[in-house]
mmCIF file of the C-alpha atoms, coordinates in Angstrom:
data_MODEL
# 
_entry.id   MODEL 
# 
loop_
_atom_site.group_PDB 
_atom_site.id 
_atom_site.type_symbol 
_atom_site.label_atom_id 
_atom_site.label_alt_id 
_atom_site.label_comp_id 
_atom_site.label_asym_id 
_atom_site.label_entity_id 
_atom_site.label_seq_id 
_atom_site.pdbx_PDB_ins_code 
_atom_site.Cartn_x 
_atom_site.Cartn_y 
_atom_site.Cartn_z 
_atom_site.occupancy 
_atom_site.B_iso_or_equiv 
_atom_site.pdbx_formal_charge 
_atom_site.auth_seq_id 
_atom_site.auth_comp_id 
_atom_site.auth_asym_id 
_atom_site.auth_atom_id 
_atom_site.pdbx_PDB_model_num 
ATOM 1   C CA . UNK A 1 1   ? 135.731 120.940 79.293  1.00 0.00 ? 1   UNK A CA 1 
ATOM 2   C CA . UNK A 1 2   ? 138.375 123.566 78.631  1.00 0.00 ? 2   UNK A CA 1 
ATOM 3   C CA . UNK A 1 3   ? 139.138 122.338 75.098  1.00 0.00 ? 3   UNK A CA 1 
ATOM 4   C CA . UNK A 1 4   ? 136.903 124.974 73.520  1.00 0.00 ? 4   UNK A CA 1 
ATOM 5   C CA . UNK A 1 5   ? 138.534 127.822 75.441  1.00 0.00 ? 5   UNK A CA 1 
ATOM 6   C CA . UNK A 1 6   ? 141.435 129.739 73.996  1.00 0.00 ? 6   UNK A CA 1 
ATOM 7   C CA . UNK A 1 7   ? 142.779 133.240 74.391  1.00 0.00 ? 7   UNK A CA 1 
ATOM 8   C CA . UNK A 1 8   ? 141.029 134.132 71.114  1.00 0.00 ? 8   UNK A CA 1 
ATOM 9   C CA . UNK A 1 9   ? 137.672 132.654 72.192  1.00 0.00 ? 9   UNK A CA 1 
ATOM 10  C CA . UNK A 1 10  ? 137.814 134.550 75.500  1.00 0.00 ? 10  UNK A CA 1 
ATOM 11  C CA . UNK A 1 11  ? 138.641 137.797 73.686  1.00 0.00 ? 11  UNK A CA 1 
ATOM 12  C CA . UNK A 1 12  ? 135.737 137.193 71.258  1.00 0.00 ? 12  UNK A CA 1 
ATOM 13  C CA . UNK A 1 13  ? 133.444 136.391 74.162  1.00 0.00 ? 13  UNK A CA 1 
ATOM 14  C CA . UNK A 1 14  ? 134.364 139.638 75.945  1.00 0.00 ? 14  UNK A CA 1 
ATOM 15  C CA . UNK A 1 15  ? 132.898 141.500 72.962  1.00 0.00 ? 15  UNK A CA 1 
ATOM 16  C CA . UNK A 1 16  ? 129.946 139.251 72.086  1.00 0.00 ? 16  UNK A CA 1 
ATOM 17  C CA . UNK A 1 17  ? 128.809 138.676 75.685  1.00 0.00 ? 17  UNK A CA 1 
ATOM 18  C CA . UNK A 1 18  ? 128.152 142.304 76.524  1.00 0.00 ? 18  UNK A CA 1 
ATOM 19  C CA . UNK A 1 19  ? 124.534 142.887 77.482  1.00 0.00 ? 19  UNK A CA 1 
ATOM 20  C CA . UNK A 1 20  ? 123.600 139.196 77.481  1.00 0.00 ? 20  UNK A CA 1 
ATOM 21  C CA . UNK A 1 21  ? 122.697 138.235 81.034  1.00 0.00 ? 21  UNK A CA 1 
ATOM 22  C CA . UNK A 1 22  ? 123.441 134.515 80.641  1.00 0.00 ? 22  UNK A CA 1 
ATOM 23  C CA . UNK A 1 23  ? 126.892 135.204 79.196  1.00 0.00 ? 23  UNK A CA 1 
ATOM 24  C CA . UNK A 1 24  ? 127.700 137.767 81.858  1.00 0.00 ? 24  UNK A CA 1 
ATOM 25  C CA . UNK A 1 25  ? 126.504 135.464 84.636  1.00 0.00 ? 25  UNK A CA 1 
ATOM 26  C CA . UNK A 1 26  ? 128.526 132.481 83.361  1.00 0.00 ? 26  UNK A CA 1 
ATOM 27  C CA . UNK A 1 27  ? 131.683 134.573 83.134  1.00 0.00 ? 27  UNK A CA 1 
ATOM 28  C CA . UNK A 1 28  ? 131.074 135.875 86.644  1.00 0.00 ? 28  UNK A CA 1 
ATOM 29  C CA . UNK A 1 29  ? 130.431 132.360 87.961  1.00 0.00 ? 29  UNK A CA 1 
ATOM 30  C CA . UNK A 1 30  ? 133.761 131.175 86.554  1.00 0.00 ? 30  UNK A CA 1 
ATOM 31  C CA . UNK A 1 31  ? 135.574 134.218 87.924  1.00 0.00 ? 31  UNK A CA 1 
ATOM 32  C CA . UNK A 1 32  ? 134.053 133.642 91.367  1.00 0.00 ? 32  UNK A CA 1 
ATOM 33  C CA . UNK A 1 33  ? 135.122 130.003 91.415  1.00 0.00 ? 33  UNK A CA 1 
ATOM 34  C CA . UNK A 1 34  ? 138.776 130.943 90.852  1.00 0.00 ? 34  UNK A CA 1 
ATOM 35  C CA . UNK A 1 35  ? 138.831 134.259 92.721  1.00 0.00 ? 35  UNK A CA 1 
ATOM 36  C CA . UNK A 1 36  ? 141.902 134.726 94.883  1.00 0.00 ? 36  UNK A CA 1 
ATOM 37  C CA . UNK A 1 37  ? 143.087 131.113 94.655  1.00 0.00 ? 37  UNK A CA 1 
ATOM 38  C CA . UNK A 1 38  ? 146.423 132.499 93.501  1.00 0.00 ? 38  UNK A CA 1 
ATOM 39  C CA . UNK A 1 39  ? 147.914 135.831 92.484  1.00 0.00 ? 39  UNK A CA 1 
ATOM 40  C CA . UNK A 1 40  ? 146.581 135.751 88.906  1.00 0.00 ? 40  UNK A CA 1 
ATOM 41  C CA . UNK A 1 41  ? 142.867 136.289 89.633  1.00 0.00 ? 41  UNK A CA 1 
ATOM 42  C CA . UNK A 1 42  ? 142.482 138.839 92.406  1.00 0.00 ? 42  UNK A CA 1 
ATOM 43  C CA . UNK A 1 43  ? 139.145 140.450 93.163  1.00 0.00 ? 43  UNK A CA 1 
ATOM 44  C CA . UNK A 1 44  ? 136.676 140.782 95.993  1.00 0.00 ? 44  UNK A CA 1 
ATOM 45  C CA . UNK A 1 45  ? 133.546 138.696 95.527  1.00 0.00 ? 45  UNK A CA 1 
ATOM 46  C CA . UNK A 1 46  ? 131.710 140.942 97.983  1.00 0.00 ? 46  UNK A CA 1 
ATOM 47  C CA . UNK A 1 47  ? 132.141 143.901 95.605  1.00 0.00 ? 47  UNK A CA 1 
ATOM 48  C CA . UNK A 1 48  ? 130.206 142.223 92.775  1.00 0.00 ? 48  UNK A CA 1 
ATOM 49  C CA . UNK A 1 49  ? 126.853 143.792 92.013  1.00 0.00 ? 49  UNK A CA 1 
ATOM 50  C CA . UNK A 1 50  ? 124.548 140.736 91.904  1.00 0.00 ? 50  UNK A CA 1 
ATOM 51  C CA . UNK A 1 51  ? 122.326 142.419 89.320  1.00 0.00 ? 51  UNK A CA 1 
ATOM 52  C CA . UNK A 1 52  ? 125.149 143.701 87.096  1.00 0.00 ? 52  UNK A CA 1 
ATOM 53  C CA . UNK A 1 53  ? 128.200 141.462 87.525  1.00 0.00 ? 53  UNK A CA 1 
ATOM 54  C CA . UNK A 1 54  ? 129.800 142.085 84.131  1.00 0.00 ? 54  UNK A CA 1 
ATOM 55  C CA . UNK A 1 55  ? 132.363 144.783 85.122  1.00 0.00 ? 55  UNK A CA 1 
ATOM 56  C CA . UNK A 1 56  ? 134.073 142.458 87.610  1.00 0.00 ? 56  UNK A CA 1 
ATOM 57  C CA . UNK A 1 57  ? 134.031 139.544 85.169  1.00 0.00 ? 57  UNK A CA 1 
ATOM 58  C CA . UNK A 1 58  ? 135.537 141.763 82.476  1.00 0.00 ? 58  UNK A CA 1 
ATOM 59  C CA . UNK A 1 59  ? 138.464 142.578 84.757  1.00 0.00 ? 59  UNK A CA 1 
ATOM 60  C CA . UNK A 1 60  ? 139.212 138.869 85.125  1.00 0.00 ? 60  UNK A CA 1 
ATOM 61  C CA . UNK A 1 61  ? 138.748 138.205 81.394  1.00 0.00 ? 61  UNK A CA 1 
ATOM 62  C CA . UNK A 1 62  ? 141.124 141.061 80.544  1.00 0.00 ? 62  UNK A CA 1 
ATOM 63  C CA . UNK A 1 63  ? 143.991 138.574 80.908  1.00 0.00 ? 63  UNK A CA 1 
ATOM 64  C CA . UNK A 1 64  ? 142.579 135.521 79.134  1.00 0.00 ? 64  UNK A CA 1 
ATOM 65  C CA . UNK A 1 65  ? 145.764 133.468 79.431  1.00 0.00 ? 65  UNK A CA 1 
ATOM 66  C CA . UNK A 1 66  ? 145.856 133.928 83.207  1.00 0.00 ? 66  UNK A CA 1 
ATOM 67  C CA . UNK A 1 67  ? 142.136 133.215 83.376  1.00 0.00 ? 67  UNK A CA 1 
ATOM 68  C CA . UNK A 1 68  ? 142.408 129.917 81.455  1.00 0.00 ? 68  UNK A CA 1 
ATOM 69  C CA . UNK A 1 69  ? 145.435 128.814 83.485  1.00 0.00 ? 69  UNK A CA 1 
ATOM 70  C CA . UNK A 1 70  ? 143.575 129.519 86.739  1.00 0.00 ? 70  UNK A CA 1 
ATOM 71  C CA . UNK A 1 71  ? 140.667 127.398 85.480  1.00 0.00 ? 71  UNK A CA 1 
ATOM 72  C CA . UNK A 1 72  ? 143.100 124.565 84.786  1.00 0.00 ? 72  UNK A CA 1 
ATOM 73  C CA . UNK A 1 73  ? 144.664 124.868 88.250  1.00 0.00 ? 73  UNK A CA 1 
ATOM 74  C CA . UNK A 1 74  ? 141.322 124.832 90.065  1.00 0.00 ? 74  UNK A CA 1 
ATOM 75  C CA . UNK A 1 75  ? 141.351 121.111 91.016  1.00 0.00 ? 75  UNK A CA 1 
ATOM 76  C CA . UNK A 1 76  ? 144.810 121.392 92.604  1.00 0.00 ? 76  UNK A CA 1 
ATOM 77  C CA . UNK A 1 77  ? 143.820 124.562 94.417  1.00 0.00 ? 77  UNK A CA 1 
ATOM 78  C CA . UNK A 1 78  ? 140.655 122.914 95.698  1.00 0.00 ? 78  UNK A CA 1 
ATOM 79  C CA . UNK A 1 79  ? 142.586 119.854 96.881  1.00 0.00 ? 79  UNK A CA 1 
ATOM 80  C CA . UNK A 1 80  ? 145.043 122.150 98.660  1.00 0.00 ? 80  UNK A CA 1 
ATOM 81  C CA . UNK A 1 81  ? 142.204 123.904 100.491 1.00 0.00 ? 81  UNK A CA 1 
ATOM 82  C CA . UNK A 1 82  ? 142.714 127.210 98.653  1.00 0.00 ? 82  UNK A CA 1 
ATOM 83  C CA . UNK A 1 83  ? 139.150 127.540 97.336  1.00 0.00 ? 83  UNK A CA 1 
ATOM 84  C CA . UNK A 1 84  ? 136.943 129.103 100.011 1.00 0.00 ? 84  UNK A CA 1 
ATOM 85  C CA . UNK A 1 85  ? 133.294 128.173 100.314 1.00 0.00 ? 85  UNK A CA 1 
ATOM 86  C CA . UNK A 1 86  ? 132.283 131.756 99.451  1.00 0.00 ? 86  UNK A CA 1 
ATOM 87  C CA . UNK A 1 87  ? 133.783 131.242 95.976  1.00 0.00 ? 87  UNK A CA 1 
ATOM 88  C CA . UNK A 1 88  ? 131.551 128.230 95.379  1.00 0.00 ? 88  UNK A CA 1 
ATOM 89  C CA . UNK A 1 89  ? 128.443 129.883 96.844  1.00 0.00 ? 89  UNK A CA 1 
ATOM 90  C CA . UNK A 1 90  ? 128.930 132.873 94.526  1.00 0.00 ? 90  UNK A CA 1 
ATOM 91  C CA . UNK A 1 91  ? 129.748 130.669 91.520  1.00 0.00 ? 91  UNK A CA 1 
ATOM 92  C CA . UNK A 1 92  ? 126.596 128.612 92.130  1.00 0.00 ? 92  UNK A CA 1 
ATOM 93  C CA . UNK A 1 93  ? 124.487 131.795 92.414  1.00 0.00 ? 93  UNK A CA 1 
ATOM 94  C CA . UNK A 1 94  ? 125.666 133.188 89.084  1.00 0.00 ? 94  UNK A CA 1 
ATOM 95  C CA . UNK A 1 95  ? 125.478 129.791 87.370  1.00 0.00 ? 95  UNK A CA 1 
ATOM 96  C CA . UNK A 1 96  ? 121.814 129.495 88.405  1.00 0.00 ? 96  UNK A CA 1 
ATOM 97  C CA . UNK A 1 97  ? 121.233 133.025 87.121  1.00 0.00 ? 97  UNK A CA 1 
ATOM 98  C CA . UNK A 1 98  ? 122.731 132.017 83.759  1.00 0.00 ? 98  UNK A CA 1 
ATOM 99  C CA . UNK A 1 99  ? 120.707 128.809 83.539  1.00 0.00 ? 99  UNK A CA 1 
ATOM 100 C CA . UNK A 1 100 ? 117.521 130.791 84.078  1.00 0.00 ? 100 UNK A CA 1 
ATOM 101 C CA . UNK A 1 101 ? 118.418 132.844 80.997  1.00 0.00 ? 101 UNK A CA 1 
ATOM 102 C CA . UNK A 1 102 ? 119.095 129.947 78.579  1.00 0.00 ? 102 UNK A CA 1 
ATOM 103 C CA . UNK A 1 103 ? 122.791 129.655 77.857  1.00 0.00 ? 103 UNK A CA 1 
ATOM 104 C CA . UNK A 1 104 ? 122.330 127.136 75.023  1.00 0.00 ? 104 UNK A CA 1 
ATOM 105 C CA . UNK A 1 105 ? 122.259 129.666 72.191  1.00 0.00 ? 105 UNK A CA 1 
ATOM 106 C CA . UNK A 1 106 ? 125.306 131.575 73.369  1.00 0.00 ? 106 UNK A CA 1 
ATOM 107 C CA . UNK A 1 107 ? 128.928 131.786 72.231  1.00 0.00 ? 107 UNK A CA 1 
ATOM 108 C CA . UNK A 1 108 ? 130.775 128.425 72.403  1.00 0.00 ? 108 UNK A CA 1 
ATOM 109 C CA . UNK A 1 109 ? 133.056 129.830 75.112  1.00 0.00 ? 109 UNK A CA 1 
ATOM 110 C CA . UNK A 1 110 ? 129.996 130.546 77.252  1.00 0.00 ? 110 UNK A CA 1 
ATOM 111 C CA . UNK A 1 111 ? 128.756 126.954 76.959  1.00 0.00 ? 111 UNK A CA 1 
ATOM 112 C CA . UNK A 1 112 ? 132.228 125.649 77.728  1.00 0.00 ? 112 UNK A CA 1 
ATOM 113 C CA . UNK A 1 113 ? 132.557 127.922 80.765  1.00 0.00 ? 113 UNK A CA 1 
ATOM 114 C CA . UNK A 1 114 ? 129.109 126.914 81.976  1.00 0.00 ? 114 UNK A CA 1 
ATOM 115 C CA . UNK A 1 115 ? 130.109 123.240 81.815  1.00 0.00 ? 115 UNK A CA 1 
ATOM 116 C CA . UNK A 1 116 ? 133.394 124.027 83.571  1.00 0.00 ? 116 UNK A CA 1 
ATOM 117 C CA . UNK A 1 117 ? 131.670 125.900 86.420  1.00 0.00 ? 117 UNK A CA 1 
ATOM 118 C CA . UNK A 1 118 ? 129.192 123.087 86.898  1.00 0.00 ? 118 UNK A CA 1 
ATOM 119 C CA . UNK A 1 119 ? 132.048 120.552 87.044  1.00 0.00 ? 119 UNK A CA 1 
ATOM 120 C CA . UNK A 1 120 ? 134.110 122.785 89.353  1.00 0.00 ? 120 UNK A CA 1 
ATOM 121 C CA . UNK A 1 121 ? 131.251 123.110 91.836  1.00 0.00 ? 121 UNK A CA 1 
ATOM 122 C CA . UNK A 1 122 ? 130.725 119.348 91.799  1.00 0.00 ? 122 UNK A CA 1 
ATOM 123 C CA . UNK A 1 123 ? 134.461 118.748 92.194  1.00 0.00 ? 123 UNK A CA 1 
ATOM 124 C CA . UNK A 1 124 ? 134.664 121.099 95.170  1.00 0.00 ? 124 UNK A CA 1 
ATOM 125 C CA . UNK A 1 125 ? 131.611 119.506 96.805  1.00 0.00 ? 125 UNK A CA 1 
ATOM 126 C CA . UNK A 1 126 ? 133.003 116.003 96.275  1.00 0.00 ? 126 UNK A CA 1 
ATOM 127 C CA . UNK A 1 127 ? 136.560 116.782 97.436  1.00 0.00 ? 127 UNK A CA 1 
ATOM 128 C CA . UNK A 1 128 ? 136.359 119.658 99.886  1.00 0.00 ? 128 UNK A CA 1 
ATOM 129 C CA . UNK A 1 129 ? 133.141 119.319 101.845 1.00 0.00 ? 129 UNK A CA 1 
ATOM 130 C CA . UNK A 1 130 ? 133.782 117.233 104.936 1.00 0.00 ? 130 UNK A CA 1 
ATOM 131 C CA . UNK A 1 131 ? 130.883 115.127 106.227 1.00 0.00 ? 131 UNK A CA 1 
ATOM 132 C CA . UNK A 1 132 ? 129.891 115.850 109.826 1.00 0.00 ? 132 UNK A CA 1 
ATOM 133 C CA . UNK A 1 133 ? 130.946 113.426 112.521 1.00 0.00 ? 133 UNK A CA 1 
# 
């Protein structure tokens, strides 16, 4: 699902997504999923304003190459136990916020990121959540 993402598309999205709640929420959901899994995407999920998440997402999108590489490394980080549950809880929250605001008409990078976040949450749930007992 990362085929439509490039440094150029992320840079375009940073400009075209401003003020569009669905775009801002999708970017924040992706940033939350990969937050602090390595040194390239460092920020505190607890500092995100749930009603205005765009400033934190913009910080992560400021280095689009690092951002895309962190997205690609997510499955390995999840398998290694480096993706905390709080990342997924926050990602799910912002993804639901985006879905409530109709992402379909947005920039192609937004749709691609939305699909990636949905897949990342499912991957984490399938590979990292241990059944009780």
